[in-house]
Amino acid sequence: MLAGFSFAGRRGNVGVARLCLLALCSALLLGTMLSPASAQSFTVSSGSTAVTTRTMTGTGNIGLIELGGTLKPAAGLGVNMIGDDQRLDNFGLIETVGAGAYGLRSTGQNVSIHNAGTIDTSGSNANGIDATGGSADIVNDGLIHVDAGFGVRLDGDAATLTNNGTIAADGSSLAVYLTGLHANFVNYGTIQSTGSSGVAASEDGYLVNYGSVLIQGSNGFGLAVGLGGRIENYGLVSTTGDFGTGIFNNTGGLDGIYAHNYGTVVTTGRSARGIYWGGNNGHLLNAGTIKTSGLRAAGVLLLGNGIVMENDGSIRTTGDSEIGIAANGIEAAPFADHALIINRGSIATTGIGARGILIEGTNASIVNSGRIASAQSNAIEFENGAARLELLAGTAIDGNIRFTGTGNTVSFGPGLNARMSFIGAGMPGTVIVGGNPAVITGNSIAVLDRAGFALADDMSLALLGSLSGAERGSGLCVGEETEAECDVSAWLSGAGGFDRQAGSDELAGYGYGLGGLVAGLEFKPGDGLSAGAFIGGAAAAGEVAASQETNLTGGIVGAHLGFARGSVFADFYAALGIVGIDSRRSVADNLVDGGLAEASAETAGYAFTPAATLGFNLDTPLGVLTPSLRARYTRLELDGYAESGAADTLVVDARTVEQAELRLQLALTLAASDVATTTLRAGLDLTHRQSSVTAELAGQPIAFDPGNTGTRYGSFAGVDFAYRLADGGSLEARSEVAFDPTGLSATGQLGYRKPF
């Protein structure tokens, strides 16, 4: 029956009614053809309640439940979306009850579903939202609740779910389940499950969490992917219950699969795991925090082959027999660059029998530059042979290191001072220390990083050189008259600079900075002769990355003599210097609390530095061109010393450092005005250094090259300024950048000169 039409009345009216009905049907058919999207579209208005299922069958249909509107069908299916390219917006309430109930079910392709209200579904095998078609796009800004099924289930390929609200699953429900290929899930809101699990992609899903995933109940997991899946966590994943897992994969996959944690993963319960990776291959990264607690729990559990695990964050486990990282069945080519467990962060376990890293497979490698602590058991344990342990600068291991079987290797990288002891099979058959000296005593080894000696030598020579070589004759000669000589003048100059040396496989990189003051008097009796005396002091601070700090103070006193004849000039100086060196060296020792000991010592050195410079001035249209050659020699005598604070008991003998330098320089002085000059400089440096160290380490004699010895070539460029002041004095500034094959340095000088 159509509203507004009646077939009652006289027989003569039947014909008229039939004509009207025919016209109306034609109009409706035409409207359907012209507007197919509106054929099954619907709206549940605010304040109204619909009690029957809303079904959309046409392509492009649109459904809307307004704020305050309610859809509560008795049949257990709220909205049935059958066509492609359909859209549903829910701002109200969809409530369904019954076995196999659906709040919303979609089977078409390219559907769009937006929930900003509430979808509440109760009953066994119920679903809040179920989309089986491909390329579904679902956004939840409200609440989706289910008590015995799936909060959201996407069975189509290339589906996307973005959650800004809450998806809550009670009982045996799974909050989000993605079964199609290439499914994507992004969470900015909250995922809750009180009896099962959070988000699962059975295929190669891509799961990203910025919000919270909160799981309660045994055997629950927070985020899980299948073959080839990827997980990124920037928020919180928390599970409470026995055998719970924060991040889960049990199938592995090909290259490109990974699980990266930048946020927080917390699991509590017996045999709980922060990350469980059961399949082969894949890359795991923890740059956040993983916390687990419970008997036999694990921060990270790896059961497949060919897995790469990197820890840049914190992994902390609490409970008996817990493990920070456990790996079983790992296989890798026996090369250092194929290492599978890399720790640059912190791994700490507490409890009886708890271990920091446990390796149950063969051909496994661990590369460590972070902290691993298990004071009540083994910090590192290899249960099979052919294992490799690579210790780098920054290592701190608190607890035993256990090797098993044969074919094992331990290596110590540049920048690491260490005293390590091993149990089980004892000292590995292959020990690699690079160019650093080492002493093996039974199952213990002491390794001394020699970069600290190279740093101390560089700092001492640079400090003495910057003070004794402070420029005395540059700038403007200021007298009572323009042509007058400066008979007597005093000068004060501040000098500073820094040096950065790149590391290598044999010598660790380091850097330092220095600054000081030099003062002097200049005498010019005439006939081109000049003489003077100077005195200065400076301080420097340097560091070998993650292993040693060196502080240095020093002073010099010296004199110089110069002459000029025509365009040729020469200058000679000699200086005596003294330096005090205070060094602090971190020693990685797995038998001390915290895994680190600090060795410290103080010593002194005495230096003699003569130098000669020869050059000439040549007038050019651009200015005065000045080629010059400087030769300098430094002999530094360093006292011996004995360190305190570490068990490797380092005692260093007195030693000598000799350095000869040649500098070829070309300078161009530009007269900008009568009161200012600018000088551009560039040239080449040739440096030859000789030194050696004899010492006693762990009670045994050692001898080694401290590093940076031999001949080096470099280049430099600089610019100088001088400005005459109204009081007759002058300000003088110098700057220079130098390069050599191992590093970069920069120096600066700012001085004031006043004639009398």
GROMACS .gro file of N, CA and C in nm, residues 394-510:
model
  351
  394GLY      N    1   8.211   0.201   2.577
  394GLY     CA    2   8.083   0.222   2.642
  394GLY      C    3   8.031   0.099   2.712
  395THR      N    4   8.099  -0.015   2.697
  395THR     CA    5   8.056  -0.139   2.758
  395THR      C    6   8.063  -0.132   2.910
  396ALA      N    7   7.958  -0.180   2.975
  396ALA     CA    8   7.956  -0.201   3.120
  396ALA      C    9   7.878  -0.329   3.146
  397ILE      N   10   7.946  -0.432   3.192
  397ILE     CA   11   7.885  -0.563   3.217
  397ILE      C   12   7.901  -0.596   3.364
  398ASP      N   13   7.790  -0.620   3.430
  398ASP     CA   14   7.789  -0.654   3.572
  398ASP      C   15   7.732  -0.795   3.584
  399GLY      N   16   7.820  -0.893   3.603
  399GLY     CA   17   7.779  -1.032   3.613
  399GLY      C   18   7.873  -1.122   3.533
  400ASN      N   19   7.853  -1.251   3.543
  400ASN     CA   20   7.941  -1.346   3.475
  400ASN      C   21   7.921  -1.345   3.324
  401ILE      N   22   8.028  -1.383   3.253
  401ILE     CA   23   8.022  -1.408   3.109
  401ILE      C   24   8.058  -1.554   3.088
  402ARG      N   25   7.964  -1.629   3.035
  402ARG     CA   26   7.984  -1.774   3.024
  402ARG      C   27   7.988  -1.816   2.878
  403PHE      N   28   8.096  -1.884   2.841
  403PHE     CA   29   8.108  -1.948   2.709
  403PHE      C   30   8.099  -2.099   2.726
  404THR      N   31   8.052  -2.165   2.619
  404THR     CA   32   8.042  -2.311   2.618
  404THR      C   33   8.100  -2.362   2.487
  405GLY      N   34   8.163  -2.477   2.491
  405GLY     CA   35   8.213  -2.537   2.368
  405GLY      C   36   8.340  -2.471   2.317
  406THR      N   37   8.364  -2.488   2.187
  406THR     CA   38   8.487  -2.439   2.125
  406THR      C   39   8.454  -2.345   2.009
  407GLY      N   40   8.561  -2.287   1.953
  407GLY     CA   41   8.543  -2.198   1.839
  407GLY      C   42   8.490  -2.061   1.876
  408ASN      N   43   8.504  -2.020   2.003
  408ASN     CA   44   8.450  -1.893   2.049
  408ASN      C   45   8.550  -1.780   2.027
  409THR      N   46   8.497  -1.658   2.015
  409THR     CA   47   8.579  -1.540   1.991
  409THR      C   48   8.531  -1.425   2.079
  410VAL      N   49   8.625  -1.350   2.135
  410VAL     CA   50   8.594  -1.226   2.203
  410VAL      C   51   8.684  -1.117   2.146
  411SER      N   52   8.627  -1.001   2.121
  411SER     CA   53   8.706  -0.890   2.067
  411SER      C   54   8.677  -0.764   2.146
  412PHE      N   55   8.778  -0.679   2.153
  412PHE     CA   56   8.770  -0.553   2.227
  412PHE      C   57   8.798  -0.440   2.129
  413GLY      N   58   8.701  -0.350   2.115
  413GLY     CA   59   8.712  -0.244   2.017
  413GLY      C   60   8.790  -0.125   2.067
  414PRO      N   61   8.825  -0.032   1.978
  414PRO     CA   62   8.897   0.090   2.016
  414PRO      C   63   8.815   0.171   2.117
  415GLY      N   64   8.884   0.234   2.209
  415GLY     CA   65   8.819   0.318   2.309
  415GLY      C   66   8.776   0.245   2.433
  416LEU      N   67   8.798   0.113   2.441
  416LEU     CA   68   8.753   0.035   2.556
  416LEU      C   69   8.871  -0.008   2.642
  417ASN      N   70   8.870   0.032   2.768
  417ASN     CA   71   8.958  -0.025   2.870
  417ASN      C   72   8.878  -0.132   2.943
  418ALA      N   73   8.933  -0.249   2.959
  418ALA     CA   74   8.853  -0.358   3.015
  418ALA      C   75   8.938  -0.453   3.097
  419ARG      N   76   8.870  -0.510   3.195
  419ARG     CA   77   8.922  -0.626   3.268
  419ARG      C   78   8.805  -0.722   3.280
  420MET      N   79   8.805  -0.826   3.196
  420MET     CA   80   8.693  -0.918   3.188
  420MET      C   81   8.736  -1.058   3.230
  421SER      N   82   8.642  -1.125   3.299
  421SER     CA   83   8.665  -1.263   3.343
  421SER      C   84   8.555  -1.350   3.284
  422PHE      N   85   8.590  -1.475   3.251
  422PHE     CA   86   8.499  -1.567   3.184
  422PHE      C   87   8.488  -1.697   3.262
  423ILE      N   88   8.368  -1.758   3.257
  423ILE     CA   89   8.346  -1.887   3.322
  423ILE      C   90   8.302  -1.987   3.217
  424GLY      N   91   8.268  -2.108   3.262
  424GLY     CA   92   8.228  -2.213   3.168
  424GLY      C   93   8.349  -2.265   3.095
  425ALA      N   94   8.353  -2.248   2.962
  425ALA     CA   95   8.467  -2.291   2.883
  425ALA      C   96   8.587  -2.199   2.902
  426GLY      N   97   8.568  -2.090   2.974
  426GLY     CA   98   8.679  -2.001   3.002
  426GLY      C   99   8.712  -1.907   2.888
  427MET      N  100   8.840  -1.869   2.882
  427MET     CA  101   8.885  -1.773   2.781
  427MET      C  102   8.859  -1.826   2.640
  428PRO      N  103   8.791  -1.748   2.556
  428PRO     CA  104   8.769  -1.793   2.417
  428PRO      C  105   8.900  -1.822   2.346
  429GLY      N  106   8.892  -1.911   2.247
  429GLY     CA  107   9.013  -1.949   2.175
  429GLY      C  108   9.072  -1.837   2.093
  430THR      N  109   8.989  -1.743   2.048
  430THR     CA  110   9.037  -1.630   1.970
  430THR      C  111   9.008  -1.501   2.045
  431VAL      N  112   9.114  -1.422   2.066
  431VAL     CA  113   9.102  -1.294   2.135
  431VAL      C  114   9.155  -1.186   2.041
  432ILE      N  115   9.074  -1.082   2.015
  432ILE     CA  116   9.111  -0.974   1.923
  432ILE      C  117   9.112  -0.844   2.002
  433VAL      N  118   9.226  -0.773   2.001
  433VAL     CA  119   9.237  -0.647   2.075
  433VAL      C  120   9.281  -0.531   1.985
  434GLY      N  121   9.291  -0.553   1.854
  434GLY     CA  122   9.337  -0.446   1.766
  434GLY      C  123   9.482  -0.411   1.797
  435GLY      N  124   9.513  -0.283   1.801
  435GLY     CA  125   9.648  -0.240   1.832
  435GLY      C  126   9.671  -0.212   1.977
  436ASN      N  127   9.575  -0.245   2.064
  436ASN     CA  128   9.589  -0.214   2.205
  436ASN      C  129   9.662  -0.325   2.280
  437PRO      N  130   9.738  -0.289   2.384
  437PRO     CA  131   9.807  -0.392   2.464
  437PRO      C  132   9.708  -0.466   2.553
  438ALA      N  133   9.736  -0.593   2.578
  438ALA     CA  134   9.648  -0.675   2.660
  438ALA      C  135   9.732  -0.778   2.736
  439VAL      N  136   9.677  -0.820   2.850
  439VAL     CA  137   9.741  -0.922   2.933
  439VAL      C  138   9.636  -1.027   2.968
  440ILE      N  139   9.665  -1.154   2.938
  440ILE     CA  140   9.574  -1.263   2.971
  440ILE      C  141   9.632  -1.342   3.087
  441THR      N  142   9.550  -1.356   3.192
  441THR     CA  143   9.591  -1.432   3.310
  441THR      C  144   9.480  -1.530   3.342
  442GLY      N  145   9.502  -1.658   3.312
  442GLY     CA  146   9.399  -1.758   3.333
  442GLY      C  147   9.277  -1.729   3.248
  443ASN      N  148   9.162  -1.713   3.313
  443ASN     CA  149   9.037  -1.683   3.243
  443ASN      C  150   9.001  -1.535   3.247
  444SER      N  151   9.101  -1.450   3.275
  444SER     CA  152   9.079  -1.306   3.279
  444SER      C  153   9.169  -1.237   3.179
  445ILE      N  154   9.123  -1.124   3.128
  445ILE     CA  155   9.201  -1.045   3.035
  445ILE      C  156   9.189  -0.898   3.072
  446ALA      N  157   9.301  -0.827   3.066
  446ALA     CA  158   9.303  -0.682   3.086
  446ALA      C  159   9.346  -0.618   2.954
  447VAL      N  160   9.268  -0.521   2.908
  447VAL     CA  161   9.295  -0.452   2.781
  447VAL      C  162   9.308  -0.303   2.811
  448LEU      N  163   9.415  -0.243   2.760
  448LEU     CA  164   9.440  -0.100   2.781
  448LEU      C  165   9.422  -0.026   2.650
  449ASP      N  166   9.331   0.073   2.650
  449ASP     CA  167   9.311   0.154   2.530
  449ASP      C  168   9.419   0.262   2.525
  450ARG      N  169   9.496   0.263   2.415
  450ARG     CA  170   9.610   0.354   2.406
  450ARG      C  171   9.572   0.493   2.357
  451ALA      N  172   9.446   0.514   2.317
  451ALA     CA  173   9.408   0.646   2.270
  451ALA      C  174   9.422   0.752   2.379
  452GLY      N  175   9.411   0.711   2.506
  452GLY     CA  176   9.430   0.807   2.614
  452GLY      C  177   9.570   0.865   2.616
  453PHE      N  178   9.668   0.786   2.577
  453PHE     CA  179   9.806   0.836   2.572
  453PHE      C  180   9.824   0.930   2.453
  454ALA      N  181   9.765   0.894   2.338
  454ALA     CA  182   9.772   0.984   2.223
  454ALA      C  183   9.704   1.116   2.254
  455LEU      N  184   9.592   1.111   2.326
  455LEU     CA  185   9.522   1.234   2.364
  455LEU      C  186   9.610   1.320   2.454
  456ALA      N  187   9.671   1.260   2.557
  456ALA     CA  188   9.755   1.338   2.649
  456ALA      C  189   9.873   1.400   2.575
  457ASP      N  190   9.934   1.328   2.482
  457ASP     CA  191  10.046   1.383   2.405
  457ASP      C  192  10.000   1.499   2.318
  458ASP      N  193   9.887   1.481   2.248
  458ASP     CA  194   9.836   1.588   2.161
  458ASP      C  195   9.803   1.713   2.242
  459MET      N  196   9.737   1.695   2.356
  459MET     CA  197   9.699   1.810   2.437
  459MET      C  198   9.821   1.884   2.490
  460SER      N  199   9.922   1.809   2.538
  460SER     CA  200  10.042   1.873   2.592
  460SER      C  201  10.116   1.952   2.485
  461LEU      N  202  10.136   1.892   2.370
  461LEU     CA  203  10.210   1.959   2.263
  461LEU      C  204  10.132   2.078   2.208
  462ALA      N  205   9.998   2.064   2.197
  462ALA     CA  206   9.918   2.174   2.146
  462ALA      C  207   9.916   2.290   2.244
  463LEU      N  208   9.906   2.261   2.373
  463LEU     CA  209   9.906   2.368   2.472
  463LEU      C  210  10.038   2.443   2.472
  464LEU      N  211  10.148   2.371   2.474
  464LEU     CA  212  10.280   2.436   2.473
  464LEU      C  213  10.302   2.513   2.343
  465GLY      N  214  10.257   2.454   2.231
  465GLY     CA  215  10.276   2.521   2.103
  465GLY      C  216  10.194   2.647   2.090
  466SER      N  217  10.069   2.645   2.140
  466SER     CA  218   9.984   2.764   2.128
  466SER      C  219  10.036   2.879   2.213
  467LEU      N  220  10.098   2.848   2.327
  467LEU     CA  221  10.153   2.954   2.412
  467LEU      C  222  10.285   3.007   2.359
  468SER      N  223  10.378   2.916   2.327
  468SER     CA  224  10.509   2.963   2.282
  468SER      C  225  10.504   3.022   2.143
  469GLY      N  226  10.407   2.979   2.063
  469GLY     CA  227  10.398   3.029   1.926
  469GLY      C  228  10.301   3.143   1.909
  470ALA      N  229  10.252   3.200   2.019
  470ALA     CA  230  10.161   3.315   2.008
  470ALA      C  231  10.229   3.426   1.930
  471GLU      N  232  10.158   3.483   1.836
  471GLU     CA  233  10.215   3.582   1.745
  471GLU      C  234  10.250   3.709   1.821
  472ARG      N  235  10.374   3.752   1.803
  472ARG     CA  236  10.423   3.871   1.872
  472ARG      C  237  10.445   3.989   1.779
  473GLY      N  238  10.474   3.965   1.655
  473GLY     CA  239  10.514   4.074   1.566
  473GLY      C  240  10.412   4.110   1.461
  474SER      N  241  10.289   4.056   1.469
  474SER     CA  242  10.190   4.087   1.367
  474SER      C  243  10.124   4.220   1.395
  475GLY      N  244  10.049   4.268   1.300
  475GLY     CA  245   9.969   4.386   1.321
  475GLY      C  246  10.044   4.513   1.292
  476LEU      N  247   9.999   4.623   1.350
  476LEU     CA  248  10.052   4.755   1.323
  476LEU      C  249  10.153   4.794   1.429
  477CYS      N  250  10.265   4.851   1.385
  477CYS     CA  251  10.361   4.908   1.478
  477CYS      C  252  10.318   5.051   1.504
  478VAL      N  253  10.283   5.082   1.624
  478VAL     CA  254  10.225   5.212   1.656
  478VAL      C  255  10.326   5.295   1.733
  479GLY      N  256  10.367   5.411   1.682
  479GLY     CA  257  10.461   5.500   1.751
  479GLY      C  258  10.405   5.639   1.757
  480GLU      N  259  10.488   5.732   1.809
  480GLU     CA  260  10.443   5.869   1.817
  480GLU      C  261  10.427   5.930   1.679
  481GLU      N  262  10.512   5.884   1.585
  481GLU     CA  263  10.502   5.934   1.448
  481GLU      C  264  10.482   5.814   1.356
  482THR      N  265  10.431   5.842   1.237
  482THR     CA  266  10.395   5.734   1.145
  482THR      C  267  10.515   5.649   1.109
  483GLU      N  268  10.633   5.709   1.090
  483GLU     CA  269  10.750   5.635   1.046
  483GLU      C  270  10.835   5.585   1.162
  484ALA      N  271  10.793   5.611   1.281
  484ALA     CA  272  10.877   5.575   1.396
  484ALA      C  273  10.872   5.426   1.425
  485GLU      N  274  10.981   5.373   1.478
  485GLU     CA  275  10.983   5.234   1.525
  485GLU      C  276  10.920   5.228   1.663
  486CYS      N  277  10.864   5.112   1.695
  486CYS     CA  278  10.813   5.091   1.830
  486CYS      C  279  10.929   5.045   1.915
  487ASP      N  280  10.990   5.134   1.988
  487ASP     CA  281  11.109   5.097   2.065
  487ASP      C  282  11.077   4.992   2.170
  488VAL      N  283  10.970   5.015   2.244
  488VAL     CA  284  10.929   4.920   2.347
  488VAL      C  285  10.777   4.908   2.340
  489SER      N  286  10.729   4.785   2.342
  489SER     CA  287  10.585   4.764   2.345
  489SER      C  288  10.552   4.643   2.431
  490ALA      N  289  10.435   4.646   2.490
  490ALA     CA  290  10.385   4.532   2.569
  490ALA      C  291  10.265   4.473   2.498
  491TRP      N  292  10.246   4.346   2.511
  491TRP     CA  293  10.134   4.281   2.445
  491TRP      C  294  10.074   4.174   2.534
  492LEU      N  295   9.947   4.153   2.515
  492LEU     CA  296   9.871   4.051   2.587
  492LEU      C  297   9.780   3.982   2.487
  493SER      N  298   9.780   3.852   2.488
  493SER     CA  299   9.703   3.777   2.390
  493SER      C  300   9.634   3.659   2.454
  494GLY      N  301   9.510   3.638   2.416
  494GLY     CA  302   9.437   3.517   2.456
  494GLY      C  303   9.436   3.418   2.340
  495ALA      N  304   9.466   3.293   2.369
  495ALA     CA  305   9.473   3.190   2.265
  495ALA      C  306   9.380   3.075   2.302
  496GLY      N  307   9.316   3.017   2.202
  496GLY     CA  308   9.227   2.905   2.227
  496GLY      C  309   9.211   2.821   2.102
  497GLY      N  310   9.148   2.705   2.117
  497GLY     CA  311   9.126   2.620   2.002
  497GLY      C  312   9.068   2.486   2.042
  498PHE      N  313   9.041   2.404   1.941
  498PHE     CA  314   8.993   2.268   1.964
  498PHE      C  315   9.047   2.177   1.856
  499ASP      N  316   9.044   2.049   1.884
  499ASP     CA  317   9.092   1.947   1.789
  499ASP      C  318   9.001   1.826   1.800
  500ARG      N  319   8.963   1.771   1.685
  500ARG     CA  320   8.883   1.649   1.681
  500ARG      C  321   8.954   1.547   1.593
  501GLN      N  322   8.986   1.432   1.650
  501GLN     CA  323   9.053   1.326   1.576
  501GLN      C  324   8.955   1.212   1.552
  502ALA      N  325   8.943   1.174   1.426
  502ALA     CA  326   8.852   1.065   1.390
  502ALA      C  327   8.910   0.932   1.436
  503GLY      N  328   8.824   0.840   1.468
  503GLY     CA  329   8.870   0.709   1.510
  503GLY      C  330   8.897   0.617   1.392
  504SER      N  331   8.959   0.505   1.423
  504SER     CA  332   8.988   0.402   1.323
  504SER      C  333   8.973   0.267   1.390
  505ASP      N  334   8.997   0.161   1.313
  505ASP     CA  335   8.990   0.027   1.370
  505ASP      C  336   9.101   0.003   1.472
  506GLU      N  337   9.207   0.082   1.467
  506GLU     CA  338   9.321   0.062   1.555
  506GLU      C  339   9.329   0.163   1.669
  507LEU      N  340   9.273   0.283   1.649
  507LEU     CA  341   9.285   0.388   1.750
  507LEU      C  342   9.152   0.461   1.762
  508ALA      N  343   9.104   0.476   1.884
  508ALA     CA  344   8.976   0.543   1.907
  508ALA      C  345   8.987   0.692   1.879
  509GLY      N  346   8.876   0.750   1.840
  509GLY     CA  347   8.872   0.894   1.819
  509GLY      C  348   8.866   0.969   1.951
  510TYR      N  349   8.905   1.096   1.948
  510TYR     CA  350   8.903   1.178   2.069
  510TYR      C  351   8.900   1.324   2.029
   0.00000   0.00000   0.00000
